[in-house]
mmCIF file of C-alpha atoms in Angstrom:
data_model
loop_
_atom_site.group_PDB
_atom_site.id
_atom_site.type_symbol
_atom_site.label_atom_id
_atom_site.label_comp_id
_atom_site.label_asym_id
_atom_site.label_seq_id
_atom_site.Cartn_x
_atom_site.Cartn_y
_atom_site.Cartn_z
ATOM 1 C CA ASP A 279 -6.861 -15.883 -16.903
ATOM 2 C CA MET A 280 -3.034 -16.204 -17.789
ATOM 3 C CA ALA A 281 -3.946 -18.278 -21.264
ATOM 4 C CA THR A 282 -6.897 -15.028 -22.352
ATOM 5 C CA LEU A 283 -5.190 -12.099 -20.617
ATOM 6 C CA PRO A 284 -3.245 -9.897 -22.394
ATOM 7 C CA LEU A 285 0.515 -9.656 -21.824
ATOM 8 C CA ARG A 286 1.015 -7.391 -19.748
ATOM 9 C CA ALA A 287 -2.558 -7.473 -17.697
ATOM 10 C CA ARG A 288 -0.441 -11.216 -17.152
ATOM 11 C CA LEU A 289 2.527 -9.830 -16.466
ATOM 12 C CA ALA A 290 0.647 -6.826 -13.729
ATOM 13 C CA LYS A 291 -1.060 -9.165 -11.757
ATOM 14 C CA GLN A 292 1.726 -12.142 -11.800
ATOM 15 C CA LEU A 293 4.052 -9.173 -10.139
ATOM 16 C CA LEU A 294 1.414 -7.962 -8.187
ATOM 17 C CA HIS A 295 1.300 -11.421 -6.559
ATOM 18 C CA LEU A 296 4.493 -11.189 -5.593
ATOM 19 C CA MET A 297 4.660 -8.826 -4.497
ATOM 20 C CA ARG A 298 1.893 -9.500 -2.170
ATOM 21 C CA ARG A 299 3.291 -12.921 -0.824
ATOM 22 C CA PHE A 300 7.352 -11.738 -0.647
ATOM 23 C CA GLY A 301 7.150 -7.864 -0.180
ATOM 24 C CA PRO A 302 7.741 -6.239 2.819
ATOM 25 C CA ARG A 303 4.230 -5.463 5.415
ATOM 26 C CA ALA A 304 5.176 -2.281 6.589
ATOM 27 C CA PRO A 305 4.262 0.868 3.869
ATOM 28 C CA GLN A 306 7.992 1.686 2.319
ATOM 29 C CA PRO A 307 9.177 5.010 1.622
ATOM 30 C CA GLY A 308 7.618 7.244 -1.452
ATOM 31 C CA GLY A 309 4.961 5.261 -2.410
ATOM 32 C CA GLU A 310 7.378 2.529 -3.991
ATOM 33 C CA HIS A 311 6.226 -1.633 -3.401
ATOM 34 C CA PRO A 312 9.004 -3.435 -3.231
ATOM 35 C CA VAL A 313 8.381 -7.178 -5.414
ATOM 36 C CA GLY A 314 9.942 -8.996 -2.820
ATOM 37 C CA ILE A 315 12.206 -11.448 -4.803
ATOM 38 C CA THR A 316 14.205 -11.446 -7.025
ATOM 39 C CA LEU A 317 14.029 -13.268 -10.520
ATOM 40 C CA VAL A 318 15.524 -12.879 -13.210
ATOM 41 C CA GLN A 319 13.271 -11.980 -16.829
ATOM 42 C CA ASP A 320 12.947 -15.913 -17.856
ATOM 43 C CA GLU A 321 11.613 -16.935 -14.425
ATOM 44 C CA LEU A 322 9.578 -14.917 -15.501
ATOM 45 C CA ALA A 323 8.623 -15.627 -18.556
ATOM 46 C CA GLN A 324 8.059 -19.867 -17.349
ATOM 47 C CA LEU A 325 5.798 -18.627 -15.643
ATOM 48 C CA LEU A 326 4.247 -16.439 -17.655
ATOM 49 C CA GLY A 327 4.437 -18.704 -20.422
ATOM 50 C CA CYS A 328 5.827 -16.337 -22.637
ATOM 51 C CA SER A 329 9.466 -15.575 -24.221
ATOM 52 C CA ARG A 330 12.153 -13.588 -22.286
ATOM 53 C CA GLN A 331 12.045 -10.900 -25.366
ATOM 54 C CA ARG A 332 8.255 -10.636 -24.389
ATOM 55 C CA VAL A 333 8.522 -9.951 -20.768
ATOM 56 C CA ASN A 334 12.256 -7.510 -21.624
ATOM 57 C CA VAL A 335 9.989 -5.444 -23.999
ATOM 58 C CA GLU A 336 6.365 -5.180 -21.620
ATOM 59 C CA LEU A 337 8.727 -5.110 -18.831
ATOM 60 C CA LYS A 338 11.192 -1.561 -19.952
ATOM 61 C CA ALA A 339 7.190 0.221 -21.271
ATOM 62 C CA MET A 340 6.084 -0.684 -17.483
ATOM 63 C CA GLU A 341 9.382 1.507 -16.861
ATOM 64 C CA ARG A 342 9.063 4.452 -19.466
ATOM 65 C CA GLU A 343 4.834 4.550 -18.056
ATOM 66 C CA GLY A 344 6.527 5.148 -14.989
ATOM 67 C CA THR A 345 3.989 1.822 -13.572
ATOM 68 C CA LEU A 346 7.641 -0.045 -12.245
ATOM 69 C CA ARG A 347 10.983 0.173 -11.736
ATOM 70 C CA SER A 348 13.745 -2.553 -12.618
ATOM 71 C CA SER A 349 17.188 -3.162 -11.696
ATOM 72 C CA GLN A 350 19.254 -6.319 -10.610
ATOM 73 C CA ARG A 351 17.815 -5.561 -6.766
ATOM 74 C CA GLY A 352 14.985 -6.646 -8.507
ATOM 75 C CA ILE A 353 11.409 -4.996 -9.713
ATOM 76 C CA VAL A 354 9.509 -2.609 -7.514
ATOM 77 C CA VAL A 355 6.402 -1.252 -8.290
ATOM 78 C CA LEU A 356 5.901 3.379 -8.995
ATOM 79 C CA ASP A 357 2.519 3.579 -9.378
ATOM 80 C CA LEU A 358 -0.013 1.125 -7.332
ATOM 81 C CA PRO A 359 -3.372 2.144 -8.674
ATOM 82 C CA ARG A 360 -1.901 1.893 -12.600
ATOM 83 C CA MET A 361 -0.449 -1.371 -12.092
ATOM 84 C CA GLU A 362 -3.780 -2.694 -10.724
ATOM 85 C CA ALA A 363 -5.803 -1.679 -13.609
ATOM 86 C CA LEU A 364 -3.323 -3.135 -15.952
ATOM 87 C CA ALA A 365 -3.465 -6.197 -14.603
ATOM 88 C CA GLN A 366 -7.630 -6.082 -14.870
ATOM 89 C CA GLN A 367 -6.835 -5.094 -18.466
ATOM 90 C CA GLU A 368 -9.078 -7.294 -20.620
ATOM 91 C CA SER A 369 -8.063 -7.436 -24.577
ATOM 92 C CA ALA A 370 -5.565 -6.464 -25.978
ATOM 93 C CA ASP A 371 -4.392 -2.319 -27.230
#
């Protein structure tokens, strides 16, 4: 998966995995889903096998779309169905 999927799909899949593994078990107010672990972009890039700059571009695009919110405290998934759809993406846009 991680070798053949586009970066956005790999990033979405990795964030969902981290959210399910480290995020809170109880539903959060407002439908927000914290990832539950704080990673710097360099660490995310290493997990995905790409550069920090490319991770930054994808995170900013997802933020503009309203899929997630990124801050120094961590990443919060705002639109879980959209994030899951991105993770299922098979070809580059």
